[in-house]
Short mmCIF file of C-alpha atoms in Angstrom, two decimals:
data_model
loop_
_atom_site.label_atom_id
_atom_site.label_comp_id
_atom_site.label_asym_id
_atom_site.label_seq_id
_atom_site.Cartn_x
_atom_site.Cartn_y
_atom_site.Cartn_z
CA MET A 1 48.57 61.14 -50.96
CA HIS A 2 45.26 60.82 -52.76
CA SER A 3 43.48 63.77 -54.33
CA HIS A 4 39.80 63.78 -55.15
CA THR A 5 37.37 66.11 -56.85
CA PRO A 6 33.68 65.46 -56.06
CA ALA A 7 32.35 63.41 -58.97
CA HIS A 8 28.61 63.71 -58.32
CA PRO A 9 27.61 67.05 -59.89
CA ARG A 10 23.93 66.03 -59.81
CA VAL A 11 23.89 65.68 -56.03
CA VAL A 12 23.90 69.06 -54.30
CA VAL A 13 23.30 69.49 -50.58
CA ARG A 14 24.22 72.45 -48.44
CA ALA A 15 25.82 72.12 -45.03
CA THR A 16 25.05 74.83 -42.50
CA ASP A 17 27.51 73.92 -39.72
CA PRO A 18 30.79 71.99 -39.28
CA SER A 19 29.05 68.81 -38.09
CA GLU A 20 27.14 68.62 -41.38
CA LEU A 21 30.37 69.07 -43.32
CA LEU A 22 31.85 66.19 -41.32
CA ALA A 23 28.76 64.09 -42.04
CA ALA A 24 29.08 64.74 -45.78
CA LEU A 25 32.82 64.08 -46.12
CA PRO A 26 32.70 60.23 -46.27
CA TYR A 27 30.08 60.52 -49.03
CA VAL A 28 32.35 62.89 -50.96
CA LEU A 29 35.30 60.51 -50.60
CA GLY A 30 33.18 57.41 -51.16
CA TYR A 31 34.35 55.58 -48.03
CA HIS A 32 34.91 56.02 -44.30
CA PRO A 33 38.58 57.02 -43.79
CA GLN A 34 40.64 55.30 -41.10
CA GLU A 35 43.99 56.48 -39.71
CA SER A 36 43.85 59.28 -42.24
CA VAL A 37 44.27 63.02 -42.53
CA VAL A 38 41.83 64.68 -44.92
CA VAL A 39 42.22 68.30 -46.03
CA THR A 40 39.33 69.51 -48.15
CA ALA A 41 38.36 72.77 -49.78
CA VAL A 42 35.29 74.39 -48.28
CA ASP A 43 33.43 77.37 -49.66
CA GLY A 44 30.00 78.57 -48.60
CA GLY A 45 28.97 75.21 -47.15
CA ARG A 46 30.23 73.24 -50.16
CA LEU A 47 33.03 70.68 -50.06
CA GLY A 48 35.46 70.76 -52.97
CA THR A 49 38.75 69.15 -53.91
CA SER A 50 40.14 66.94 -51.14
CA ALA A 51 43.53 65.46 -50.32
CA ARG A 52 43.89 62.38 -48.11
CA LEU A 53 46.98 60.74 -46.71
CA ASP A 54 47.81 58.17 -44.04
CA VAL A 55 48.50 59.50 -40.56
CA ALA A 56 51.77 57.55 -40.62
CA ALA A 57 52.91 59.61 -43.62
CA VAL A 58 52.69 62.86 -41.61
CA VAL A 59 54.70 61.91 -38.53
CA ASP A 60 58.25 62.16 -39.89
CA ASP A 61 57.91 65.62 -41.48
CA PRO A 62 54.63 67.31 -40.48
CA ALA A 63 55.54 70.78 -41.76
CA GLY A 64 56.89 69.53 -45.07
CA THR A 65 53.83 67.34 -45.60
CA GLY A 66 51.54 70.26 -44.83
CA ARG A 67 53.34 72.45 -47.36
CA HIS A 68 53.11 69.72 -49.98
CA ILE A 69 49.35 69.29 -49.52
CA ALA A 70 48.80 73.05 -49.52
CA THR A 71 50.80 73.48 -52.73
CA THR A 72 48.86 70.65 -54.35
CA LEU A 73 45.45 72.08 -53.46
CA ALA A 74 46.54 75.58 -54.45
CA ARG A 75 46.79 74.43 -58.08
CA THR A 76 43.01 74.25 -58.18
CA GLY A 77 42.50 77.67 -56.60
CA VAL A 78 41.82 76.44 -53.05
CA THR A 79 42.37 79.05 -50.32
CA THR A 80 40.32 77.84 -47.33
CA VAL A 81 40.19 74.29 -46.03
CA LEU A 82 38.62 71.99 -43.46
CA MET A 83 40.96 69.44 -41.87
CA VAL A 84 39.76 66.18 -40.34
CA VAL A 85 41.94 63.65 -38.52
CA TYR A 86 40.42 60.17 -38.51
CA SER A 87 42.28 58.45 -35.66
CA CYS A 88 41.99 57.49 -31.99
CA ALA A 89 45.54 58.68 -31.20
CA PRO A 90 46.34 62.29 -30.25
CA PRO A 91 47.82 64.13 -33.26
CA VAL A 92 51.13 65.15 -31.68
CA TRP A 93 52.28 66.26 -35.15
CA LEU A 94 49.42 68.74 -35.54
CA GLU A 95 51.21 72.04 -34.89
CA GLY A 96 53.92 71.43 -37.50
CA PHE A 97 51.39 70.24 -40.07
CA VAL A 98 49.17 73.32 -39.64
CA LEU A 99 52.20 75.61 -39.87
CA GLY A 100 53.13 73.88 -43.11
CA LEU A 101 49.66 74.56 -44.52
CA ALA A 102 49.94 78.21 -43.53
CA ASP A 103 53.45 78.58 -44.97
CA ALA A 104 52.10 77.55 -48.37
CA GLY A 105 49.13 79.94 -48.15
CA LEU A 106 46.18 77.81 -47.02
CA ARG A 107 43.80 79.22 -44.44
CA LEU A 108 42.42 76.62 -42.03
CA ARG A 109 38.73 77.25 -41.45
CA SER A 110 38.40 74.55 -38.79
CA GLY A 111 39.98 71.31 -37.68
CA TRP A 112 38.34 68.19 -36.26
CA GLN A 113 39.17 64.71 -35.08
CA VAL A 114 36.92 61.68 -35.52
CA ASP A 115 37.30 58.23 -33.97
CA SER A 116 35.00 55.21 -33.89
CA GLY A 117 32.52 56.77 -31.49
CA ALA A 118 33.08 60.51 -31.14
CA TYR A 119 34.19 63.68 -32.87
CA TRP A 120 35.57 66.92 -31.46
CA PRO A 121 37.30 70.17 -32.51
CA LEU A 122 41.07 69.86 -32.53
CA GLU A 123 41.36 73.01 -30.46
CA ASP A 124 39.29 71.52 -27.61
CA PRO A 125 39.38 67.70 -27.27
CA GLN A 126 37.04 67.93 -24.25
CA GLU A 127 34.07 68.93 -26.45
CA ARG A 128 33.33 65.41 -27.60
CA GLN A 129 30.09 64.54 -29.34
CA SER A 130 28.80 61.18 -30.53
CA THR A 131 29.32 60.21 -34.17
CA ASP A 132 25.70 59.03 -34.09
CA GLN A 133 24.80 62.69 -34.64
CA LEU A 134 26.76 62.69 -37.91
CA GLN A 135 25.12 59.53 -39.18
CA SER A 136 21.63 60.81 -38.38
CA SER A 137 22.11 64.33 -39.72
CA VAL A 138 19.90 65.91 -42.37
CA VAL A 139 22.83 65.99 -44.80
CA SER A 140 23.45 62.25 -44.37
CA ALA A 141 19.76 61.55 -44.96
CA GLN A 142 19.77 63.65 -48.14
CA LEU A 143 22.86 61.89 -49.49
CA VAL A 144 21.46 58.44 -48.71
CA ALA A 145 18.21 59.41 -50.44
CA ALA A 146 20.28 60.42 -53.48
CA GLY A 147 21.63 56.87 -53.64
CA LEU A 148 25.10 57.46 -52.17
CA ALA A 149 26.58 55.08 -49.62
CA PRO A 150 30.21 55.29 -48.48
CA ALA A 151 32.10 52.00 -48.30
CA ALA A 152 33.24 50.82 -44.88
CA ARG A 153 36.86 50.87 -46.03
CA ARG A 154 38.87 52.34 -48.88
CA GLU A 155 39.47 48.98 -50.55
CA GLY A 156 35.70 48.40 -50.61
CA LEU A 157 35.44 50.88 -53.49
CA LEU A 158 36.61 48.08 -55.79
CA ASP A 159 34.25 45.39 -54.53
CA ASP A 160 32.21 45.60 -57.75
CA LEU A 161 35.22 44.33 -59.73
CA ARG A 162 35.01 40.76 -58.44
CA PRO A 163 35.91 38.34 -61.28
CA TYR A 164 33.45 36.52 -63.48
CA PRO A 165 33.33 32.74 -62.96
CA GLU A 166 36.32 31.00 -64.52
CA ALA A 167 34.22 29.31 -67.23
CA VAL A 168 32.88 32.68 -68.43
CA ARG A 169 36.34 34.23 -68.46
CA ALA A 170 37.81 31.33 -70.39
CA ARG A 171 35.10 31.52 -73.06
CA LEU A 172 35.47 35.27 -73.53
CA HIS A 173 39.25 34.93 -73.68
CA ARG A 174 39.00 32.33 -76.46
CA TYR A 175 36.66 34.59 -78.44
CA ALA A 176 38.96 37.58 -77.95
CA GLU A 177 42.00 35.63 -79.16
CA GLN A 178 40.18 34.64 -82.35
CA ILE A 179 38.99 38.20 -83.01
CA GLY A 180 42.37 39.67 -82.21
CA GLU A 181 44.30 37.92 -84.97
CA PRO A 182 46.20 40.63 -86.94
CA ALA A 183 44.45 39.84 -90.22
CA GLN A 184 41.04 40.44 -88.66
CA MET A 185 41.62 43.06 -85.95
CA GLN A 186 42.20 46.11 -88.13
CA GLU A 187 38.92 45.78 -90.01
CA ARG A 188 37.04 45.31 -86.74
CA LEU A 189 38.39 48.35 -84.91
CA VAL A 190 35.75 50.70 -86.29
CA GLU A 191 33.08 48.21 -85.27
CA ALA A 192 34.58 48.16 -81.78
CA VAL A 193 34.52 51.98 -81.61
CA ASN A 194 30.89 51.98 -82.72
CA VAL A 195 30.00 49.41 -80.06
CA TRP A 196 31.61 51.71 -77.50
CA ALA A 197 29.84 54.77 -78.93
CA GLY A 198 26.49 53.01 -78.93
CA TRP A 199 26.97 51.95 -75.33
CA LEU A 200 27.78 55.55 -74.38
CA GLY A 201 24.55 56.76 -75.98
CA ASP A 202 25.47 58.22 -79.37
CA PRO A 203 22.05 58.83 -81.02
CA THR A 204 23.54 58.20 -84.49
CA ILE A 205 24.66 54.69 -83.53
CA GLU A 206 22.30 51.82 -82.87
CA PRO A 207 22.79 50.68 -79.26
CA PRO A 208 24.49 47.29 -79.04
CA PRO A 209 22.21 44.45 -77.93
CA PRO A 210 22.43 43.60 -74.24
CA GLY A 211 23.81 40.30 -73.04
CA ARG A 212 21.38 37.48 -72.57
CA GLY A 213 20.09 36.43 -69.19
CA ARG A 214 23.12 34.42 -68.16
CA THR A 215 24.61 34.37 -64.67
CA PRO A 216 26.17 36.80 -64.14
CA ARG A 217 24.41 38.99 -66.68
CA ARG A 218 26.78 40.83 -69.02
CA PRO A 219 25.95 44.30 -70.38
CA LEU A 220 26.86 43.24 -73.94
CA SER A 221 26.74 40.02 -75.92
CA ASP A 222 29.69 37.70 -75.47
CA ARG A 223 30.80 38.51 -79.02
CA HIS A 224 30.87 42.27 -78.38
CA MET A 225 32.61 41.87 -75.03
CA ALA A 226 35.23 39.69 -76.70
CA LEU A 227 35.59 42.30 -79.46
CA LEU A 228 36.31 45.04 -76.90
CA LEU A 229 38.72 42.80 -74.98
CA ALA A 230 40.69 42.32 -78.19
CA ALA A 231 40.46 45.95 -79.36
CA VAL A 232 41.66 47.43 -76.07
CA ASN A 233 45.16 46.11 -76.86
CA VAL A 234 45.35 48.54 -79.81
CA PRO A 235 46.60 52.00 -78.68
CA ALA A 236 44.48 53.86 -81.25
CA PHE A 237 41.36 52.19 -79.91
CA ARG A 238 42.23 53.17 -76.33
CA ASP A 239 42.70 56.76 -77.51
CA ALA A 240 39.30 56.61 -79.17
CA VAL A 241 37.70 55.24 -76.00
CA ILE A 242 39.09 58.04 -73.85
CA ALA A 243 38.25 60.73 -76.41
CA ALA A 244 34.68 59.49 -76.72
CA THR A 245 34.26 59.26 -72.96
CA VAL A 246 35.72 62.53 -71.72
CA SER A 247 35.15 65.01 -74.58
CA PRO A 248 31.66 66.56 -74.38
CA GLY A 249 30.21 67.19 -77.82
CA LEU A 250 32.59 64.89 -79.65
CA PRO A 251 30.65 62.84 -82.24
CA LEU A 252 31.08 59.38 -80.81
CA GLY A 253 30.25 57.46 -83.95
CA ALA A 254 32.66 59.31 -86.20
CA GLY A 255 34.83 56.21 -86.62
CA LEU A 256 38.23 55.21 -85.31
CA GLU A 257 40.39 57.54 -87.41
CA ALA A 258 38.40 60.70 -86.61
CA LEU A 259 38.13 59.92 -82.91
CA ALA A 260 41.78 59.05 -82.52
CA GLY A 261 42.71 62.21 -84.42
CA ASP A 262 40.82 64.35 -81.92
CA VAL A 263 42.65 63.01 -78.87
CA ARG A 264 44.32 65.70 -76.74
CA GLY A 265 45.91 63.28 -74.27
CA PHE A 266 46.08 64.73 -70.78
CA LEU A 267 46.42 68.35 -71.94
CA PRO A 268 43.84 71.16 -72.05
CA PRO A 269 42.79 72.46 -75.49
CA SER A 270 45.70 73.85 -77.48
CA ASP A 271 43.98 77.23 -77.84
CA GLY A 272 44.38 77.78 -74.09
CA GLY A 273 40.65 77.67 -73.41
CA PRO A 274 39.30 75.71 -70.48
CA ALA A 275 38.52 72.03 -70.93
CA GLN A 276 34.96 70.92 -70.20
CA ARG A 277 33.99 68.52 -67.48
CA PRO A 278 33.17 65.10 -68.98
CA ASP A 279 29.50 64.30 -69.42
CA GLN A 280 28.36 62.37 -66.35
CA ASP A 281 26.25 59.89 -68.32
CA ARG A 282 29.16 59.00 -70.59
CA VAL A 283 31.54 58.58 -67.66
CA GLU A 284 29.13 56.35 -65.74
CA ALA A 285 28.54 54.20 -68.82
CA ALA A 286 32.28 53.89 -69.50
CA VAL A 287 33.01 53.00 -65.87
CA GLU A 288 30.32 50.30 -65.92
CA LEU A 289 31.52 48.72 -69.14
CA LEU A 290 35.23 48.88 -68.30
CA GLY A 291 34.40 47.35 -64.93
CA HIS A 292 32.78 44.39 -66.68
CA LEU A 293 35.83 44.01 -68.94
CA VAL A 294 38.07 43.98 -65.85
CA ARG A 295 35.85 41.27 -64.35
CA ALA A 296 36.09 39.32 -67.59
CA THR A 297 39.88 39.15 -67.16
CA GLY A 298 39.63 38.17 -63.51
CA GLY A 299 41.16 41.52 -62.54
CA GLY A 300 44.41 40.36 -64.11
CA SER A 301 44.73 43.00 -66.83
CA ALA A 302 46.95 45.88 -65.75
CA LEU A 303 46.01 47.68 -68.96
CA LEU A 304 42.26 47.58 -68.30
CA LEU A 305 42.75 48.56 -64.65
CA ALA A 306 44.87 51.52 -65.74
CA LEU A 307 42.36 52.52 -68.42
CA LEU A 308 39.57 52.46 -65.84
CA ALA A 309 41.78 54.54 -63.54
CA GLN A 310 42.25 57.05 -66.37
CA VAL A 311 38.49 57.49 -66.76
CA HIS A 312 38.05 57.94 -62.99
CA TRP A 313 40.87 60.53 -62.98
CA TRP A 314 39.19 62.47 -65.79
CA ALA A 315 35.95 62.40 -63.79
CA GLY A 316 37.76 63.80 -60.73
CA ASN A 317 37.58 60.60 -58.67
CA GLY A 318 41.20 60.37 -57.55
CA VAL A 319 40.43 58.00 -54.67
CA VAL A 320 39.27 55.16 -56.93
CA ALA A 321 41.88 56.02 -59.57
CA ASN A 322 44.64 55.55 -56.98
CA LEU A 323 43.26 52.19 -55.90
CA LEU A 324 43.04 51.00 -59.50
CA VAL A 325 46.59 52.11 -60.28
CA GLU A 326 47.89 50.33 -57.18
CA ARG A 327 46.17 47.14 -58.31
CA ALA A 328 47.40 47.57 -61.91
CA LEU A 329 51.01 47.93 -60.76
CA ASP A 330 50.65 44.86 -58.56
CA VAL A 331 49.64 42.93 -61.69
CA ASN A 332 52.34 44.44 -63.92
CA PRO A 333 54.81 47.01 -62.51
CA MET A 334 56.00 47.79 -66.05
CA ASN A 335 52.65 48.77 -67.56
CA ARG A 336 53.20 52.18 -69.18
CA LEU A 337 49.70 53.58 -68.71
CA ALA A 338 49.62 52.53 -65.04
CA ASN A 339 52.98 54.23 -64.45
CA LEU A 340 51.81 57.37 -66.24
CA MET A 341 48.69 57.48 -64.10
CA GLU A 342 50.72 56.87 -60.94
CA GLY A 343 52.86 59.89 -61.78
CA LEU A 344 49.81 62.12 -62.31
CA LEU A 345 48.12 60.95 -59.13
CA THR A 346 51.26 61.12 -56.97
CA ALA A 347 51.76 64.71 -58.09
CA ALA A 348 48.01 65.30 -57.53
CA VAL A 349 47.66 66.74 -61.04
CA PRO A 350 43.98 67.58 -61.53
CA PRO A 351 42.14 66.74 -64.75
CA PRO A 352 42.21 69.58 -67.30
CA TRP A 353 38.66 70.78 -66.60
CA VAL A 354 39.42 71.60 -62.94
CA PRO A 355 40.03 75.37 -62.70
CA CYS A 356 43.56 76.27 -61.69
CA ALA A 357 44.69 79.36 -59.86
CA THR A 358 46.25 82.14 -61.93
CA PRO A 359 49.74 83.38 -61.05
CA GLU A 360 48.17 86.55 -59.60
CA GLU A 361 45.91 84.50 -57.34
CA GLN A 362 48.90 82.48 -56.18
CA VAL A 363 50.72 85.69 -55.23
CA ASP A 364 47.69 86.97 -53.34
CA ARG A 365 47.34 83.68 -51.51
CA ALA A 366 50.94 83.90 -50.28
CA GLY A 367 49.81 86.85 -48.15
CA PHE A 368 48.03 84.65 -45.63
CA THR A 369 50.15 84.44 -42.49
CA GLY A 370 48.50 81.78 -40.40
CA PRO A 371 45.56 79.48 -39.78
CA GLY A 372 42.63 79.99 -37.51
CA PRO A 373 38.95 79.19 -37.31
CA SER A 374 36.43 81.69 -38.62
#
């Protein structure tokens, strides 16, 4: 199962009917689901946290799977959901799945099925309408105008991570090995943190110079990219990278020791107050740079893939985080960060800034007795 929290806070559109919600859902997920069940929070025409799983995963235990998804979404305070089945086959498992959702306290606002050419309400398969209406809707036009474009398939979300040419990778690897010698690495860690901080936009740090006009163009000079490739193997540097990326207000250029000392790991603030959503500019900058570092290793670094997954998880983009973790574990099944991230994502643990339901709200939610459109 993959959980996802919309990661585009700057893009706000309002859907006025179910067809517009259906039109928006692939943009929220980032790709067009296939043979999937998607259950997503919906409130006042807004789509919220979503859970997606393969249709094949529902068949053996529909009720149990429904309860599991409902329990997962309930952690973030979800009470009302939209369900969409992306498949050509009749969902013979539907009744048990919906009962499982209801048993765990989720109220089903409406349910739909979508195939390659039509969509219809689950309660009346005869009311088929063309998917062309979804693609040409006002909501779709607004999202396209905002620069969003769902990938044709889930795996397409990682198309931007195609490797650099072998000659470029070999050169950067040689530089990184030279920089990463123990006698030199420690004194260069603070420089590496400052390169990261400057890239993320710290006004107290001079931005690092961009790479020269080589093909493909790199965001940083070869020396700075090699420095980051070497530094990322140091746990304290990785802590600093995450702290600088996901902690709004943290002084990015404070140096390695101060940044690493402010790391809170995956936990909310110790005073019990709510964590803040990461700054979107910082997250986008970190994703871009980490993506280039992954390309510089040919996609063969489980550590970098897992670190990129960690940033996506903090941003609420569980779909991409899952894909990155899967790829990281293919590269190295023993990587500790990849295994940690797999555990968080499998359990659908939201990032600390996502509001969670209070115990009282969970008790109230248990009072719902069954689904039904409203």
